[in-house]
Structure formats: structure tokens, C-alpha cells
Amino acid sequence: MEQIIIGNYKDIEEKRARIVQVNGVEISVFKLSSGEIRAIENRCPHKGGKLSEGIVSGHHVFCPLHDWKIDMNDGVVQAPDEGCIATYQVTVAENGDLQLDPNPVLSDTSCEAS
Amino acid sequence: MKKKLVMVGNGMAGVASIEHLLKLAPQKYDITIFGSEPHPNYNRIMLSSVLAGDTEMKDIVLNDWNWYKENNITLHAGHTVNQIDTKNKTVSTDTGMTESYDELILATGSLPFMLPLPGADKEGVIAFRDIHDCETMIETAKQYRKAVVIGGGLLGLEAARGLLNLNMDVSVVHIYKHLMERQLDQTAAIMLQRELESQGMKFLLEKNSDSITGKQRVTGLKFDDGTWAEADLIVMAVGIRPNIGLAKEAGMEVNRGIVVNDFLETSFPNVYAIGECAEHRGIAYGLVAPLYEQGAVLAKRLAGTETDGYHGSVTSTKLKVSGVNVFSAGQFADDVNSRSIRVQDDFNGIYKKVVIKNGRVIGSVLFGDTSDSSSIFSMIRNGDDVTGKEKEILLADDASGKGKSDVELVAAMSDDEIVCGCNGVSKSDIVAAINDKGCTSVGEIKACTKASGGCGSCKNLVEGLLTHTLGEDGVTTVKEGICECTSLGRDEVVAAIRDMKLTTSKEVMHVLEWENKEGCSKCRPALNYYLGMVWPEEHEDERESRFVNERNHANIQKDGRYSVVPRMYGGVTTPEDLMKIAEVAVKYKAELVKVTGGQRLDLFGIEKEDLPKVWAELGMESGYAYGKALRTVKTCVGSTWCRFGTQDSIQMGVDLEKKFQRMNTPAKVKMAVSGCPRNCAEATIKDYGVVAIDGGWEIYVGGNGGTDVRAADTLVRVKTSEEVIEWSGAYMQYYRENANYNERTSKWIERVGIDAIKEALAEPEERKALFDRLDKALSLLEDPWKEVVEHEELRKSFEKLAVNEQLAN
Ligand code: SRM
Ligand SMILES: Cc1cc2nc3c(=O)[nH]c(=O)nc-3n(C[C@H](O)[C@H](O)[C@H](O)COP(=O)(O)OP(=O)(O)OC[C@H]3O[C@@H](n4cnc5c(N)ncnc54)[C@H](O)[C@@H]3O)c2cc1C
Ligand code: SF4
Ligand code: FES
């Protein structure tokens, strides 16, 4: 598995996100209230809103532009809206390094990474 | 082995029936669908709102590509069936495909009727039926201005309204003297015409089209009286014809539509027809409600479930044009044997007519106020005897005469009956959502079933169904809370925060048993505000609960960049400040520098990462142009310069702004100070407005210049500027403590009444106590830009994470 280091666990505040640019794709890296890290493409499938700026609730984030709700576990937009975005695997190393696999995980075949 | 079910037509009627079938007998058939349009099934009704710009094309898809996959349905989109061989039981397409079937459904819909005028084949002459037509209109409007719609019926008027929204100059040509003659009587038609004219639509009535002029592209429309109208686009909306060509060629019995019996069976075995292409008991319907009813019957038939068949539908129509409420059902024209009740009020634009024959309501037209439509429609459908109670239908004000309540109405509905026409959701679908999925609010039902998510006119019925299903006791629990996470309202939440001394959102959500543990985008910012308002010292602002603008202290733009507005107290600046703003604008490549409507400068197109640097270099205070907080205090020149000025309005404005800057409020607050009653600072449409008079100041509250313009109410007249500040602080704190989050002062005052506010502020001690509480809160605040500039850990969240190119393993 390919992995790159994108900063440290303590760089991100709880229920907040930081942005990272990898191979021309903007990825938003979140820290959930549980302490877990989630990484998703930073482009809302609706009109490209920056999800990094959204309000985080559990493993969901609300897009700041028009309030779509997106599940960060699989990138799927919640009903009644529809759509999905790519998610990325991040592992936290013992020293806190965040290791990101730059290959998107697509839970849904109709969903394409940009 | 599974049987093969083939359907021709991938539209609303057919797919609705398949959906139903999948619920009844998911494993019975191998299903193949052919559709001419290169799209999955979409909501044709909503094309009108797409055209009007209220909805987007992709939001009207009813069954996306995935749905077909998940249900193992083979969809051939973009393939038109051009032959049916009923002997060998096969269909074939224009693209050379052949498919055999055991059962065949024809759901080919209608074709728009195109007037056979000379020139009708020119570029720019279209119908209004599908996505393609809709796209053509949107594209045309970008280049051309003049549109002519032929046909003053439902479809024509919806097309015309959409084209108006696309900034075209629109004329509607109608052959008759009155619009929508199939649904409205003269009176209603005239009222409708008046209303649409006031929206900018033009009418050419009693005009018979003769020919279309132009070379390659249309240039106009000629009428048989010799007159001519200029046109860059002609939309024909003169009617539809059931699409029966295929069935007819195959030798099926056809009339206007494909003739079917009560079980939707055609004259050939194993071949069914539903939707607009079918003719049942002499009627080919052109609306969706009957199609859903037919679909349900056919699904049962194919699943082998018992059904007593389809017995026809009573239909009603509504015009989907914003600002216009029109309802029509049944036989609305009078004849010798009928009598009618009418209410007409030309000044308020209201007209209601109910036609009664042999004691039963047989038709109705409502214009302006359509709130009675569902009860009247149900009387028509059920054939209730209203003898002796005729007048009560429209006229009675007492509860007994108000017709049936929504709860009674839904109780009387059959299970298959469609409640939401836009999305084809039946009574039983909604009841199932309540019983099986635990939906307890209109919002949840919308999320589960899409009911009430289209035009919204069925919301009352959905509420009625909730009450009916959950019972009177259920209703209390159905009460809408501040968001979907709780059933508690604002007052209960704030009382709990006070009484139990809750100081963090987490505590509130835990103690008050929020359904969604971490809240949502609605309640989180609201709780953060209430907590800060009640416990200014104890509560620590929760940045993660702030809306993006308030968290990043700038307005996010649609492309993710930001705008920056520094304070410019009272709209007054200095050459030094202007130079500083100019330097920063150049250095950080602000794409646009604009004077705002609030008398200050706005720098647009700033990257998030640059925000802290921009603020540091400006060295000015945040203008809070993004916040639920004090925005601007607009001022006029006043007595220091103006020949009419009676007081120093500039100084007054600057003082107010310095005093109340950074104040968090339920919704944004705008102030203004004018130097005399000419009111150049527009103080009477501000949340707090001050107008100088000779020897004093007049104070106005609750004004708004936004979505719903509201002229402010007079609060009080005072003598000195100290009093202006004192009243302002007391009033602001009273608003902070009592309004709902996100409620502007204008809405709040409408809700509680100006008298209640005057009363609360009447006593000087009360005012002082309020003022002191506000002062306390203000004393704890710091300029947010400065805070970020000075604290590294706050700055970090504006920066991107750095990628370490070296691989981890
Ligand atoms: C910049 C400015 C327009 C301009 O170029 O002049 C502006 C820009 C925005 N206004 Fe405004 N409003 C601006 C003056 C106004 C005014 C006029 C005024 O303040 O004198 C009004 C009507 C007066 C009033 O509010 O009573 C006004 C009524 C609104 C409304 C409707 C509010 C309402 O209660 O109906 C909204 C929507 C909302 O707040 O939900 C809104 C929302 C917005 C937002 C913040 C939309 C958003 O949420 O992103 C706009 C941000 C654009 C951006 O990309 O930065 N803006 N907006 C003005 C900033 C003034 C300032 O210096 O702070
Ligand atoms: C702009 C607009 C607004 C409307 N507003 C309302 C409203 O407010 N309320 C209301 O009740 N109704 C409204 N209607 C009418 C409603 O949309 C129709 O009654 C409904 O769509 C009919 O459904 P259907 O399945 O019979 O036909 P359609 O939805 O037209 O589906 C038929 C499909 O079959 C395809 N097809 C046809 N022949 C073949 C073939 N040989 N091979 C393959 N595919 C084929 C067609 O391309 C089409 O996609 C509106 C219609 C329009 C155009
Ligand atoms: S009126 Fe206000 S909200 Fe609307 S576009 Fe202009 S700035 Fe934006
Ligand atoms: S861009 Fe995300 S909801 Fe609109």
C-alpha cells in the first residue's frame, strides 16, 4: 500500500478539519469526536462546497454551502439528497504521523474521483 | 425460471408501476426497460420548476442509474422500440435490438401536439415535454430575448413563467378569450391574467396562428388577422396526444389512446398499457395522479395479488407558478341543473366557486386562496351529500362548517390514494414510513418518502396523516423542536440551560437527550449562541459549532475563497486607511474591491491561507460582515455639514458602532443614524434606527430591508445621545435574551408585538439591568482578527497540512 505522511495527529482539532493537497486533489482530513481520523475529497458533490469548513457531527459533515449531509465513512450523501465522494484511508502511526493512502476508496461504483 | 417482463417507455407511469411490483413480488420477473430518452426516470412535472430556476435538473431524477442496477433491471436508455411482434412475443428497436417477453407493458406517454403551421420546422420552434426541450429553452435564453408561447393552458403558462425567469420577453398566444379555459371560468381566468400581467407576462388573446416566419431560424409568428409578433423562440404548448403509434401498428385496439380494461389489459393477451398512452373507459389522462393509481393496480395484477381493478380517477389541477394559487377540479361550469356558491373579492384577488348538483359537490375553482382545496376535492371524490350545508363549504367560519379537517380527510382516503402528486407517494407509503420507520414529523417523512418535497401543497395532508396514525397523543410528540435532533423548543432549551446551569453543548445534548448525540448544523450553532448569551463568562465559545463564516471570520464565497470587510465606523474613513486597504488588496490579489451596501469596503477573492496575513497587515478591526452580530452602523452627513441636519448623526453612529461592535446576537443586527427626518441613512428599515429631530432623537426598531421589507416601529423619543446608547443597549440585550436563534428583530417583533417590548423596557431600572448584562458580555470579547493574528494555534487551522514527500514505508 502506498502511503504518504501528511502531518501529525495533533495538528487537527476535534470536530475540525485540515486541508491537504495530494497529486492535485484537495483532501479534507477530519478528527471526529471519537478521536478517529477520516479523510474525504474536499468537494461537495452538490456545487463543490469545501467540506473542510462544514459542521461535524459524529461521522457526518454538513456542507457549509447548502447543508448537504455527508457520511465520512463511505462518502455517501444522506437522503433526501443524493451523491457521493471519494474517501481516503488514513492510519495514525505510533509517533502520531498521519499516513494517507493517496488512492481513493470508492464505496460506490457510480462515484468517480476527480 | 423467472418470467420475462418487458416495458416500453421509461417514464413516470411505467417505472412507478415497476417500483410497486418490486415491493409485491421482487423475484418474479426478469425486467427489461426500453426508453427513448437518454436519462433514467425523472419527474417530468418538475421540469417547470427547473425551467423557473427553482430546482436543478439532477434533483428531479426519481430513479437513478443505481436503482436499476440494484434491482437487476436491464435498462436500455436511448433506444426506441419501433416494432412489436405479438405472435412471437418480441419487441425490437431502432438500434437493432430484439427482446422477447412473457408480459409486455406499454408506457409510452404522450407526444406534444405540434400545430402544422407553415414554418413549424424552423430552428427555434419547440415543445415543452422533456429534458431536452427544457435545456433548449435555457440555452436559447442566453442568446435571444423574444419568446412566444402558443397555448394559454397549464403547460403554456408554466413555460412562459419559466422563460420570464430566464429574462426573456414573453408573450402568450391563446386562441380563446380566456386563459386555461379547460380549468377556469371567466372570472378566475381574468384574475389570473391580471396577476400574470403584473409579473410581466404579455398576452395575445383570441389570436389564430397562421404561419411561422424566418429563414433558417424563426423570426416571428403571423396570425390570420394579418398581425405579426416578433419571436426568437416559439414554444408550442397546445396539447398532447397519447403516443399510440407502436400499438396501432401492432394491430391493438386503439381509440384516442390504447384501449384498456379495468386491469389495464389491452386487446392482446399479456400486453398492458398504462399512463398517458392508455385510454380507460373513454378517458386518456394527462396528469400523474391517475397514473400512479393505474400503476398500483397493474403491479398487483402482475404480482398475482388480488385487486378489484382500476375504476377511473377524479382529477384536479394546480398551476405551478409562484405567487399564483389556482385550483380546479371536476365540472366547474354551471348548467341548468347545477347551482353554485361563489365568493369573490377583487381587491384581495380571491375567488372561490363550488358547483353543486343534486346535493353533491361536482366541481370547484379556487383562485388566490386555495386552502380549502383538499377538503373540497375530497367532497368531489367521495360524492358526499352536502344538502342543507351548501353554504358552509365556503362561508362558515365556525369550526363545524369548515368542512372536514385534514385528519378526517386523510382518514377517508383509500390506501392507494396519492397524497403527494409531485413524487407519487400514496397514503399507505406514508403510513408505512410512520409505522415501520418511526417517522414522527413532516421533515422525517420528507426524508423517508420525499412526500411534500416537491411543490409542498400536500404538507397539510401529511400532517393530518401523522395525527391520524399516531393519535392525538402522538401529536404532542410530533411537535417540531429547534431541529430534528430534539422535540424541545427554544424556550425549553434556554430554560434548561439556565436552570440546570448547563455550560457546554455537549452537556445540553446529553441532559436533554438529543436524539442525534452530536447535534446537527441547525442546533449546534444555536446552542452555542444560547449558552454564550446565558453564561457569557462560563461558556467557552465552541468554534467547531460555528458556521464557517463565523469560524473563519470572513464570508465564504461560492468558490471557497473569502471576502474581507474591515470596520469603517459610521462609514467614515481616512486617506491612510484607504491606502492601507489598497496596499493589502494589491498584495493579496483581491479580485474585486467593492463599496458595500453597508458603507464600507469589501475585498473579494482572498485565499483562506492569506486571511491572517491580510488582517495583520490591515491592522483594522473586523467588520463582522459575516456574523450574527452587529454589522454596520450607517450614517448620513448630519449637522456638521448638511444644511438640514439637526444633530451630529456621524458621531452618534460612530459611538453606537464602537459601543456595540462584536456583540453576538440571535441574527445579524444593522443600525443607522440619520441627521434629520429626510432619513438619508434609511434608519427606518434597520434593526435599530435613530433619526434626529429638533432637540432630540427618535428611535425605531424592527425594520428590515431584506427578503421581507418591514418599516420599523417607533420605540421612543429621547433627548440626549447618552439616552440613545442606553435604550439601544437595553433593547439589544432584551432581543438577545428573548429571540429565537436566527430570528431577525423584524420577525421577532412581528411575533411578540412592539407593545410587549415597550412594556419590558419601560422602567429605567429594568433598562439598566439589561444594559449591565450586555456590558458584561461585551467586556469579555476581543477582536477576532487580532486574536487569530496573535495566537499561533488559531492561525494553524487556516493553513494547509504539509505533505511529506518521503514515503512512510
Ligand atoms: C457585501 C454585501 C453586498 C454589497 O456588496 O453591498 C452583502 C453581502 C451578502 N449578504 Fe447582504 N450584503 C450587504 C448588505 C445587505 C443589506 C443592506 C444593508 O445592510 O444596509 C441588506 C438589507 C438590509 C437588512 O438586512 O435588513 C442585506 C440583506 C441580506 C439578507 C436578507 C436578510 C433578511 O433578514 O431578510 C441576507 C440573507 C441572510 O442573512 O440570511 C444577506 C446575506 C448576504 C451574504 C452574507 C450571503 C451569504 O450568506 O453568503 C452576502 C455575502 C456575499 C459575499 O460573498 O461576501 N444579506 N444585505 C453588503 C454588506 C454590507 C456590510 O458592509 O456589511
Ligand atoms: C412541463 C410539464 C409539467 C407537468 N406538470 C404536471 C403537474 O403539475 N401535475 C400533473 O399531474 N401532471 C403534470 N404533467 C404531466 C405528467 O408529467 C405526465 O402526466 C406524466 O409524465 C405521464 O407519465 P407517462 O409515464 O405516461 O409518460 P412519460 O412520463 O412521458 O413517459 C413516457 C416515456 O416513454 C418514452 N417512450 C415513448 N415511446 C417509446 C418507445 N417506442 N420506445 C422507448 N421509449 C418510448 C418516452 O420517451 C418517455 O420518456 C406535466 C407535464 C409536463 C411536460
Ligand atoms: S443580494 Fe446579497 S445575498 Fe443576494 S447576491 Fe447580492 S450580495 Fe449575495
Ligand atoms: S455545495 Fe455542498 S451542499 Fe451545495
Coordinates of C-alpha atoms in Angstrom, one line a residue, chain B residues 1 4 27 80 145 147 159 165 219 253 258 284 307 347 391 433 451 487 560 608 615 648:
Chain B
M1 CA -37.4 -19.9 -14.2
K4 CA -39.6 -12.0 -18.7
Q27 CA -38.3 -12.2 -7.5
T80 CA -36.7 3.4 -29.1
R145 CA -34.7 37.8 -25.9
A147 CA -40.2 34.3 -26.7
A159 CA -43.4 27.5 -19.8
N165 CA -37.4 33.9 -15.0
T219 CA -38.1 35.4 -36.5
E253 CA -57.4 -1.8 -30.4
I258 CA -54.6 2.4 -26.3
A284 CA -56.9 9.2 -21.6
T307 CA -57.2 -6.4 -6.9
F347 CA -59.2 43.7 -4.1
K391 CA -73.1 27.5 2.2
A433 CA -43.0 5.4 7.0
A451 CA -43.7 13.4 0.2
S487 CA -38.6 17.8 20.1
G560 CA -14.3 28.6 -1.4
K608 CA -8.2 31.1 3.2
W615 CA -5.8 41.0 8.8
D648 CA -24.4 65.1 14.7

